[in-house]
Amino acid sequence: MPKNLFPLDNTKKFTDQVHVGHNRWHPDIPPAVSVNPGDVFRVDCREWFDGAIKNDDSADDVRNAPLPGVHVLSGPFRVEGAQPGDLLVVDILEIDACDQEDEGPFSGMGWGYTGVFAKSNGGGFLTDRFPDAYKVIWDFRGDVATSRHIPECSYVGIHHPGLMGTAPSAELLATWTKRETDLIATDPDRVPPLALPPLPDSAILGSLSGSEFDRVAAEGARTAPPRENGGNQDIKNLTAGSRVFYPVFVDGANLSLGDLHFSQGDGEITFCGAIEMGGFVDLHVDLIKGGMETFGVSENAIFMPGIRDPLYSEWIAFSGVSVDLTGKQHYLNSQLAYERACHHAIDYLMKFGYSDIQAYMILGSAPIEGRFSGVVDIPNSCATVYIPTRIFDFDVRPSSDKPHQVKQGINVPKSAN
Ligand code: ZN
C-alpha cells in the first residue's frame, strides 16, 4: 500500500484533521504536503459535505446542505520542481470507498448518497420538474451499488474524483473573478444564481491564519465550476488507470482533489449528484517540463481516460431536440436537447412503475452515457442519453408485453418545505 500522505479520520471534522485541506482556489493557500516527481502516494478524501448528509430516510439534510463549505479538498500537494508552463502528469492508480472494516481511521463510510437540491438552493439540471430537495442512499457491496429507495436496480460503480486540479496563478484567479462577477451582474437576483462569487463565510484555507486568512478568504474562487485548472469537471471516466495532464500555474503546481464519486452518469444531472462518497485515491505524479507550450495545453487539462469500466454492451437510448417543454423552438441548443432526452428517459422508466424522482436519480448516478449527437442541423441540435439495460433486474426493452412493474418499498425521501 502506498504511504498515506493525507490521512483523514471520518470521526473528526475536516478542520480537526492532521492536515487541514481547503475549499477555495487561491495561489497563496500553502501546500499541506510536498512530493517529488515519480512519487506514488495515497490521499484520503472526505465526501464533499464533510459528513453533513446522513444515512437516513429524510432529505432535510440535503435541503439544509452547507453549500458555502464545499468542496472540502485534500491538498494542496506541492510537486518539487514544478514551474509555471510545465504539465503536471497525474496517474490515478486506484480509487475506492473505505469501509468500516478497514484498519484504523478511515475516510469513507461504506455507503453513499445522491441528492437533488431544491430550486431555491441551486436546483439541478431538471429543476423546473424537480423543485424540491430529495435524497437517495446507496449501499456498497464491493463495487456494486444498491439502494433501498430504488427497487430492482443495481450497477457496478466507476469510481472517480469529481474534482481535481492545480492552483491558479494570481492573474488567472483575477480573470476568473472578473468574468464570473460580470456574468452575475447581468441578472444578480436570479434563482438559482448564474455563478458563485468569492465568499469568506465557511472558507477553509489550510494552515493560513490571521490577516492572510482574511485576504485569501475574500479573494478565493469557489470550487463549484470547472475551470482552466481542471477543478470540478465531474468526468465519470477519470477511473483508475487514467492519466491527466494539468497545466501548472504556480511554483510547485499545488495539486488538490476531492468530491469522490462511487458512480456517476454523464452530466451529473442531479447536481448532488453522482453517488457521493468518501474514500482514498492512490496517485503517481510526474512533470513534463515546458509541456504547456510544447503540447498547446493552456485552456484546460487533457487526459487519457481509465479503462476500468463496467462491461455493459447493450443500451436503450433516448434522444431530444432543442424544443422546450412549452413547444418553443430554440436554435441549436444542445443543453436543452440533452434536457429533453433526459425527460424522455424519465417518462419511459415511469412506465415500469418508477416514480419520476427515482428515474431522475438513476440517470444522475448510474453509468449512463450522454452524447451530443448532432450540432449542425438547424434549428435542432440532437442529444442522446444511453442507459445500460442490465442495470435493471427486469427486461426494460420495449416489447409487445405490458411493462413489468417494480415493487415499491421505501419512498425516495423528500424534504419538508
Ligand atoms: Zn460530487
Short mmCIF file of C-alpha atoms and ligand atoms in Angstrom, two decimals:
data_model
loop_
_atom_site.label_atom_id
_atom_site.label_comp_id
_atom_site.label_asym_id
_atom_site.label_seq_id
_atom_site.Cartn_x
_atom_site.Cartn_y
_atom_site.Cartn_z
CA MET A 1 0.00 0.00 0.00
CA PRO A 2 1.41 3.43 -0.89
CA LYS A 3 2.16 5.71 2.06
CA ASN A 4 -0.90 7.74 3.01
CA LEU A 5 0.31 11.35 2.92
CA PHE A 6 -3.10 12.85 3.67
CA PRO A 7 -4.91 10.61 6.17
CA LEU A 8 -8.40 11.67 7.26
CA ASP A 9 -10.39 10.41 10.21
CA ASN A 10 -14.10 10.04 9.47
CA THR A 11 -14.99 10.72 13.10
CA LYS A 12 -13.50 14.23 13.03
CA LYS A 13 -14.40 17.44 11.26
CA PHE A 14 -12.33 18.44 8.24
CA THR A 15 -10.78 21.30 10.21
CA ASP A 16 -9.70 18.98 13.07
CA GLN A 17 -7.58 16.62 10.95
CA VAL A 18 -3.78 16.14 10.99
CA HIS A 19 -3.65 18.01 7.67
CA VAL A 20 -6.25 20.70 7.07
CA GLY A 21 -7.26 20.91 3.42
CA HIS A 22 -9.13 23.75 1.74
CA ASN A 23 -12.38 24.66 -0.01
CA ARG A 24 -11.38 27.64 -2.17
CA TRP A 25 -8.90 28.07 -5.04
CA HIS A 26 -6.10 30.58 -4.40
CA PRO A 27 -2.35 30.65 -5.18
CA ASP A 28 -1.48 31.61 -1.59
CA ILE A 29 -3.02 28.59 0.16
CA PRO A 30 0.15 26.92 1.49
CA PRO A 31 0.92 23.34 0.39
CA ALA A 32 -0.02 20.75 3.02
CA VAL A 33 2.42 18.11 1.75
CA SER A 34 5.41 18.03 -0.63
CA VAL A 35 6.09 15.20 -3.05
CA ASN A 36 8.68 14.59 -5.78
CA PRO A 37 8.16 13.74 -9.44
CA GLY A 38 7.94 9.95 -9.63
CA ASP A 39 6.35 9.55 -6.19
CA VAL A 40 3.41 7.20 -5.54
CA PHE A 41 1.22 8.08 -2.59
CA ARG A 42 -2.25 7.68 -1.10
CA VAL A 43 -4.67 10.53 -0.37
CA ASP A 44 -7.83 10.24 1.74
CA CYS A 45 -10.79 12.36 0.66
CA ARG A 46 -13.93 13.27 2.55
CA GLU A 47 -17.27 13.29 0.78
CA TRP A 48 -17.91 16.82 -0.39
CA PHE A 49 -20.18 17.93 2.51
CA ASP A 50 -17.84 16.70 5.27
CA GLY A 51 -20.42 14.41 6.88
CA ALA A 52 -23.46 16.70 6.84
CA ILE A 53 -25.56 14.18 4.89
CA LYS A 54 -26.82 11.24 6.96
CA ASN A 55 -27.75 7.64 6.15
CA ASP A 56 -31.46 8.02 6.95
CA ASP A 57 -34.85 8.45 5.25
CA SER A 58 -35.16 12.23 5.40
CA ALA A 59 -33.97 14.78 2.83
CA ASP A 60 -33.97 17.71 5.24
CA ASP A 61 -30.17 17.47 5.44
CA VAL A 62 -29.95 17.94 1.66
CA ARG A 63 -32.34 20.90 1.86
CA ASN A 64 -30.13 22.42 4.60
CA ALA A 65 -26.84 21.37 2.99
CA PRO A 66 -23.99 23.74 3.95
CA LEU A 67 -23.14 24.90 0.43
CA PRO A 68 -20.72 27.69 1.45
CA GLY A 69 -18.42 24.97 2.89
CA VAL A 70 -17.92 22.94 -0.29
CA HIS A 71 -15.87 21.27 -1.64
CA VAL A 72 -13.61 20.00 1.13
CA LEU A 73 -10.42 19.23 -0.82
CA SER A 74 -7.35 17.24 0.17
CA GLY A 75 -4.15 19.14 -0.56
CA PRO A 76 -2.52 21.20 -1.86
CA PHE A 77 0.28 18.78 -2.80
CA ARG A 78 3.42 20.64 -3.79
CA VAL A 79 5.35 18.81 -6.52
CA GLU A 80 9.02 19.74 -6.18
CA GLY A 81 10.45 21.29 -9.31
CA ALA A 82 7.11 22.15 -10.93
CA GLN A 83 7.09 25.60 -12.51
CA PRO A 84 4.52 27.62 -14.41
CA GLY A 85 4.38 26.35 -18.00
CA ASP A 86 5.02 22.71 -17.07
CA LEU A 87 2.47 19.95 -17.37
CA LEU A 88 1.74 18.01 -14.20
CA VAL A 89 1.18 14.34 -15.06
CA VAL A 90 -1.21 12.67 -12.61
CA ASP A 91 -1.88 8.94 -12.78
CA ILE A 92 -4.92 7.70 -10.86
CA LEU A 93 -3.65 4.28 -9.79
CA GLU A 94 -6.51 3.23 -7.55
CA ILE A 95 -9.63 4.76 -6.08
CA ASP A 96 -12.15 3.22 -3.75
CA ALA A 97 -14.54 3.76 -0.89
CA CYS A 98 -13.11 2.90 2.50
CA ASP A 99 -15.46 0.99 4.72
CA GLN A 100 -15.67 0.22 8.37
CA GLU A 101 -13.67 -2.98 8.03
CA ASP A 102 -10.57 -1.02 7.05
CA GLU A 103 -7.89 -0.82 9.71
CA GLY A 104 -7.65 2.35 11.74
CA PRO A 105 -9.26 5.70 11.00
CA PHE A 106 -10.97 5.77 7.65
CA SER A 107 -12.19 8.48 5.35
CA GLY A 108 -15.17 6.71 3.86
CA MET A 109 -18.48 5.46 5.15
CA GLY A 110 -19.25 2.23 3.25
CA TRP A 111 -22.27 3.96 1.73
CA GLY A 112 -23.00 6.99 -0.39
CA TYR A 113 -25.80 9.32 -1.41
CA THR A 114 -27.34 11.08 -4.36
CA GLY A 115 -29.17 14.32 -3.68
CA VAL A 116 -31.27 16.79 -5.60
CA PHE A 117 -31.12 20.39 -4.41
CA ALA A 118 -34.24 22.48 -4.10
CA LYS A 119 -34.55 25.13 -6.78
CA SER A 120 -34.03 27.81 -4.13
CA ASN A 121 -30.74 26.14 -3.14
CA GLY A 122 -29.04 25.72 -6.52
CA GLY A 123 -31.50 23.36 -8.21
CA GLY A 124 -30.34 20.76 -10.72
CA PHE A 125 -30.43 20.09 -14.45
CA LEU A 126 -34.22 19.49 -14.45
CA THR A 127 -35.04 21.83 -11.55
CA ASP A 128 -38.35 23.00 -13.03
CA ARG A 129 -39.62 19.41 -12.91
CA PHE A 130 -37.95 18.68 -9.55
CA PRO A 131 -38.06 21.93 -7.50
CA ASP A 132 -37.74 20.23 -4.08
CA ALA A 133 -34.87 18.55 -2.22
CA TYR A 134 -34.56 14.76 -2.38
CA LYS A 135 -32.05 12.14 -1.25
CA VAL A 136 -31.28 8.52 -2.10
CA ILE A 137 -28.91 6.34 -0.02
CA TRP A 138 -26.76 3.73 -1.78
CA ASP A 139 -25.16 0.73 -0.09
CA PHE A 140 -21.84 -0.53 -1.41
CA ARG A 141 -21.05 -4.22 -1.66
CA GLY A 142 -17.67 -4.38 -3.34
CA ASP A 143 -18.10 -2.26 -6.44
CA VAL A 144 -21.87 -2.80 -6.66
CA ALA A 145 -24.35 -0.13 -5.55
CA THR A 146 -27.94 -0.83 -4.48
CA SER A 147 -30.50 1.43 -2.82
CA ARG A 148 -33.43 0.79 -0.51
CA HIS A 149 -35.02 3.81 -2.22
CA ILE A 150 -34.80 2.45 -5.79
CA PRO A 151 -36.06 -1.11 -6.30
CA GLU A 152 -34.87 -3.66 -8.86
CA CYS A 153 -31.84 -1.68 -9.98
CA SER A 154 -28.13 -2.16 -9.22
CA TYR A 155 -24.90 -1.45 -11.02
CA VAL A 156 -21.13 -1.54 -10.87
CA GLY A 157 -19.74 1.88 -9.96
CA ILE A 158 -16.99 3.59 -11.92
CA HIS A 159 -15.18 5.38 -9.11
CA HIS A 160 -13.56 8.71 -9.96
CA PRO A 161 -12.67 12.04 -8.37
CA GLY A 162 -15.31 14.63 -9.28
CA LEU A 163 -12.77 17.35 -8.60
CA MET A 164 -9.01 17.56 -9.10
CA GLY A 165 -6.84 20.44 -10.22
CA THR A 166 -3.86 22.71 -9.80
CA ALA A 167 -3.78 26.10 -8.09
CA PRO A 168 -4.40 29.17 -10.27
CA SER A 169 -1.89 31.99 -10.56
CA ALA A 170 -2.92 35.38 -9.16
CA GLU A 171 -3.56 36.60 -12.73
CA LEU A 172 -5.71 33.59 -13.62
CA LEU A 173 -7.68 33.92 -10.36
CA ALA A 174 -8.36 37.58 -11.17
CA THR A 175 -9.57 36.57 -14.65
CA TRP A 176 -11.99 34.04 -13.17
CA THR A 177 -13.36 36.51 -10.64
CA LYS A 178 -13.89 39.21 -13.27
CA ARG A 179 -15.64 37.08 -15.85
CA GLU A 180 -17.87 35.35 -13.29
CA THR A 181 -18.89 38.51 -11.44
CA ASP A 182 -19.59 40.14 -14.83
CA LEU A 183 -21.96 37.28 -15.59
CA ILE A 184 -23.68 37.57 -12.19
CA ALA A 185 -24.19 41.30 -12.83
CA THR A 186 -26.34 40.53 -15.89
CA ASP A 187 -29.05 39.07 -13.61
CA PRO A 188 -27.99 39.46 -9.96
CA ASP A 189 -31.25 38.28 -8.40
CA ARG A 190 -31.65 35.10 -10.44
CA VAL A 191 -32.72 31.90 -8.62
CA PRO A 192 -30.64 29.75 -8.88
CA PRO A 193 -27.74 32.23 -9.28
CA LEU A 194 -25.75 32.45 -12.50
CA ALA A 195 -22.42 31.91 -10.70
CA LEU A 196 -20.94 31.97 -7.20
CA PRO A 197 -18.78 34.96 -6.19
CA PRO A 198 -15.96 34.70 -3.58
CA LEU A 199 -17.43 34.11 -0.11
CA PRO A 200 -15.42 34.37 3.14
CA ASP A 201 -18.19 32.50 5.06
CA SER A 202 -17.09 28.91 5.80
CA ALA A 203 -13.77 29.28 3.93
CA ILE A 204 -11.15 26.66 4.91
CA LEU A 205 -7.66 27.62 3.80
CA GLY A 206 -5.20 25.04 5.10
CA SER A 207 -2.70 26.45 7.57
CA LEU A 208 -3.43 30.12 6.87
CA SER A 209 -4.42 32.36 9.76
CA GLY A 210 -4.84 36.00 10.73
CA SER A 211 -4.89 38.76 8.13
CA GLU A 212 -3.55 36.45 5.41
CA PHE A 213 -6.54 34.16 6.01
CA ASP A 214 -8.94 37.11 5.73
CA ARG A 215 -7.36 38.35 2.49
CA VAL A 216 -7.35 34.93 0.81
CA ALA A 217 -10.89 34.15 2.04
CA ALA A 218 -12.14 37.35 0.40
CA GLU A 219 -10.38 36.56 -2.90
CA GLY A 220 -10.55 32.76 -3.20
CA ALA A 221 -12.53 31.26 -6.07
CA ARG A 222 -15.38 28.91 -5.26
CA THR A 223 -14.80 25.29 -6.20
CA ALA A 224 -18.12 24.57 -7.92
CA PRO A 225 -17.22 25.27 -11.57
CA PRO A 226 -14.61 23.53 -13.68
CA ARG A 227 -12.04 25.99 -15.00
CA GLU A 228 -8.63 26.11 -16.74
CA ASN A 229 -7.01 24.30 -13.79
CA GLY A 230 -9.32 21.29 -14.13
CA GLY A 231 -11.34 21.58 -10.95
CA ASN A 232 -14.87 20.28 -10.63
CA GLN A 233 -15.07 18.66 -14.05
CA ASP A 234 -17.19 15.70 -12.91
CA ILE A 235 -15.83 13.48 -15.68
CA LYS A 236 -17.06 9.98 -14.93
CA ASN A 237 -14.28 8.38 -17.00
CA LEU A 238 -11.44 9.51 -14.69
CA THR A 239 -11.36 5.99 -13.30
CA ALA A 240 -8.34 4.01 -12.09
CA GLY A 241 -5.85 3.85 -14.93
CA SER A 242 -6.47 7.45 -16.01
CA ARG A 243 -3.60 9.81 -16.76
CA VAL A 244 -4.35 13.53 -16.54
CA PHE A 245 -2.07 16.35 -17.76
CA TYR A 246 -2.74 19.51 -15.77
CA PRO A 247 -1.37 22.94 -16.67
CA VAL A 248 0.93 24.33 -13.94
CA PHE A 249 0.28 27.96 -12.99
CA VAL A 250 2.28 28.32 -9.72
CA ASP A 251 5.60 27.04 -8.36
CA GLY A 252 5.02 23.51 -7.06
CA ALA A 253 1.76 23.13 -9.06
CA ASN A 254 -0.24 22.73 -5.79
CA LEU A 255 -2.48 19.83 -6.74
CA SER A 256 -5.73 19.26 -4.82
CA LEU A 257 -8.56 16.77 -5.12
CA GLY A 258 -11.81 15.60 -3.58
CA ASP A 259 -15.52 15.07 -4.26
CA LEU A 260 -15.07 11.35 -4.89
CA HIS A 261 -17.86 9.61 -6.74
CA PHE A 262 -18.70 5.91 -6.47
CA SER A 263 -20.55 6.27 -9.79
CA GLN A 264 -22.00 8.98 -12.00
CA GLY A 265 -23.93 9.39 -15.23
CA ASP A 266 -22.68 11.79 -17.89
CA GLY A 267 -23.66 15.31 -16.91
CA GLU A 268 -24.14 14.54 -13.18
CA ILE A 269 -27.61 15.88 -13.87
CA THR A 270 -28.93 15.63 -10.31
CA PHE A 271 -26.14 18.04 -9.22
CA CYS A 272 -25.63 16.45 -5.77
CA GLY A 273 -25.14 14.48 -7.89
CA ALA A 274 -23.29 11.34 -8.55
CA ILE A 275 -23.09 8.78 -5.76
CA GLU A 276 -21.09 10.92 -3.36
CA MET A 277 -18.59 9.04 -1.21
CA GLY A 278 -15.54 9.36 0.97
CA GLY A 279 -12.55 7.18 0.18
CA PHE A 280 -8.98 7.13 -0.97
CA VAL A 281 -7.05 7.71 -4.17
CA ASP A 282 -3.57 6.41 -5.00
CA LEU A 283 -1.66 8.79 -7.23
CA HIS A 284 1.58 8.89 -9.16
CA VAL A 285 2.86 12.30 -10.24
CA ASP A 286 5.43 13.41 -12.77
CA LEU A 287 6.34 16.51 -14.77
CA ILE A 288 6.70 17.41 -18.43
CA LYS A 289 8.92 20.47 -18.29
CA GLY A 290 7.57 23.25 -20.50
CA GLY A 291 4.76 20.93 -21.60
CA MET A 292 2.05 23.60 -21.75
CA GLU A 293 3.76 25.26 -24.73
CA THR A 294 5.08 22.05 -26.30
CA PHE A 295 1.64 20.43 -26.42
CA GLY A 296 -0.53 23.54 -26.59
CA VAL A 297 -2.23 22.80 -23.26
CA SER A 298 -3.24 26.20 -21.91
CA GLU A 299 -7.03 26.10 -21.84
CA ASN A 300 -7.56 23.11 -19.60
CA ALA A 301 -6.30 19.68 -18.61
CA ILE A 302 -6.15 16.90 -21.18
CA PHE A 303 -6.44 13.29 -20.14
CA MET A 304 -6.36 9.66 -21.10
CA PRO A 305 -9.41 8.02 -19.50
CA GLY A 306 -9.13 4.89 -17.43
CA ILE A 307 -10.01 1.56 -18.96
CA ARG A 308 -11.63 0.10 -15.86
CA ASP A 309 -15.28 0.38 -16.83
CA PRO A 310 -18.22 -1.94 -16.28
CA LEU A 311 -18.86 -4.17 -19.29
CA TYR A 312 -22.26 -3.03 -20.44
CA SER A 313 -22.78 -3.97 -24.05
CA GLU A 314 -26.49 -3.29 -24.54
CA TRP A 315 -28.12 0.09 -24.12
CA ILE A 316 -31.51 1.68 -24.50
CA ALA A 317 -31.13 5.26 -25.71
CA PHE A 318 -33.36 8.32 -25.77
CA SER A 319 -33.00 11.41 -27.91
CA GLY A 320 -34.10 15.01 -27.54
CA VAL A 321 -34.03 18.11 -29.73
CA SER A 322 -33.83 21.81 -28.93
CA VAL A 323 -37.53 22.45 -28.44
CA ASP A 324 -38.52 23.34 -24.88
CA LEU A 325 -41.38 21.84 -22.85
CA THR A 326 -43.74 24.66 -23.90
CA GLY A 327 -43.15 23.74 -27.56
CA LYS A 328 -40.96 26.76 -28.31
CA GLN A 329 -38.27 26.25 -30.95
CA HIS A 330 -34.68 27.09 -29.90
CA TYR A 331 -31.66 27.41 -32.17
CA LEU A 332 -29.07 24.59 -31.84
CA ASN A 333 -29.22 24.44 -28.04
CA SER A 334 -27.52 21.17 -27.07
CA GLN A 335 -28.06 21.75 -23.35
CA LEU A 336 -31.80 21.92 -23.97
CA ALA A 337 -31.67 18.91 -26.29
CA TYR A 338 -29.96 16.87 -23.53
CA GLU A 339 -32.64 18.02 -21.08
CA ARG A 340 -35.33 16.78 -23.44
CA ALA A 341 -33.53 13.44 -23.88
CA CYS A 342 -33.42 13.05 -20.08
CA HIS A 343 -37.11 13.94 -19.72
CA HIS A 344 -37.82 11.34 -22.39
CA ALA A 345 -35.85 8.67 -20.49
CA ILE A 346 -37.60 9.53 -17.19
CA ASP A 347 -41.04 9.28 -18.81
CA TYR A 348 -40.08 5.88 -20.22
CA LEU A 349 -38.83 4.46 -16.90
CA MET A 350 -42.03 5.64 -15.19
CA LYS A 351 -43.93 3.16 -17.40
CA PHE A 352 -42.16 0.43 -15.37
CA GLY A 353 -43.50 1.73 -12.07
CA TYR A 354 -40.65 4.04 -11.06
CA SER A 355 -41.58 7.47 -9.73
CA ASP A 356 -40.20 10.44 -11.67
CA ILE A 357 -37.66 11.18 -8.93
CA GLN A 358 -36.44 7.56 -8.89
CA ALA A 359 -35.86 7.72 -12.64
CA TYR A 360 -34.05 11.06 -12.28
CA MET A 361 -31.80 9.60 -9.56
CA ILE A 362 -30.91 6.64 -11.80
CA LEU A 363 -29.91 8.98 -14.63
CA GLY A 364 -27.74 11.05 -12.30
CA SER A 365 -25.88 8.18 -10.71
CA ALA A 366 -25.80 5.10 -12.97
CA PRO A 367 -23.06 4.80 -15.63
CA ILE A 368 -25.22 6.29 -18.38
CA GLU A 369 -23.66 7.82 -21.49
CA GLY A 370 -24.67 11.29 -22.69
CA ARG A 371 -23.78 12.47 -26.19
CA PHE A 372 -24.09 15.44 -28.44
CA SER A 373 -25.29 13.50 -31.46
CA GLY A 374 -25.98 16.36 -33.89
CA VAL A 375 -24.98 20.01 -33.52
CA VAL A 376 -25.31 21.39 -37.07
CA ASP A 377 -28.78 20.57 -38.38
CA ILE A 378 -30.55 23.91 -37.94
CA PRO A 379 -32.58 24.62 -35.92
CA ASN A 380 -32.42 21.42 -33.86
CA SER A 381 -29.40 20.00 -32.14
CA CYS A 382 -29.88 16.39 -31.13
CA ALA A 383 -28.65 14.96 -27.83
CA THR A 384 -28.90 11.38 -26.65
CA VAL A 385 -28.75 9.55 -23.34
CA TYR A 386 -27.86 5.84 -23.20
CA ILE A 387 -28.92 3.62 -20.30
CA PRO A 388 -27.37 0.16 -19.85
CA THR A 389 -30.25 -2.33 -19.91
CA ARG A 390 -28.54 -4.71 -17.49
CA ILE A 391 -28.70 -2.37 -14.50
CA PHE A 392 -32.34 -3.41 -14.12
CA ASP A 393 -33.43 -6.75 -12.66
CA PHE A 394 -36.12 -6.98 -15.35
CA ASP A 395 -36.36 -6.59 -19.11
CA VAL A 396 -36.53 -2.85 -19.75
CA ARG A 397 -36.77 -3.12 -23.53
CA PRO A 398 -39.99 -2.28 -25.37
CA SER A 399 -41.92 -5.38 -26.39
CA SER A 400 -45.48 -6.45 -27.06
CA ASP A 401 -45.77 -7.46 -23.37
CA LYS A 402 -47.05 -5.00 -20.78
CA PRO A 403 -44.13 -3.29 -18.97
CA HIS A 404 -43.01 -5.05 -15.79
CA GLN A 405 -43.98 -3.06 -12.66
CA VAL A 406 -41.29 -2.66 -9.98
CA LYS A 407 -42.26 -3.47 -6.40
CA GLN A 408 -42.01 -0.26 -4.40
CA GLY A 409 -40.57 -0.20 -0.87
CA ILE A 410 -39.31 2.90 0.94
CA ASN A 411 -40.17 6.13 -0.88
CA VAL A 412 -37.42 8.47 -2.01
CA PRO A 413 -37.05 10.94 0.88
CA LYS A 414 -38.27 14.44 0.04
CA SER A 415 -37.59 17.40 2.29
CA ALA A 416 -40.34 19.11 4.22
CA ASN A 417 -40.57 22.65 2.88
ZN ZN B 1 -19.75 15.19 -6.35
#
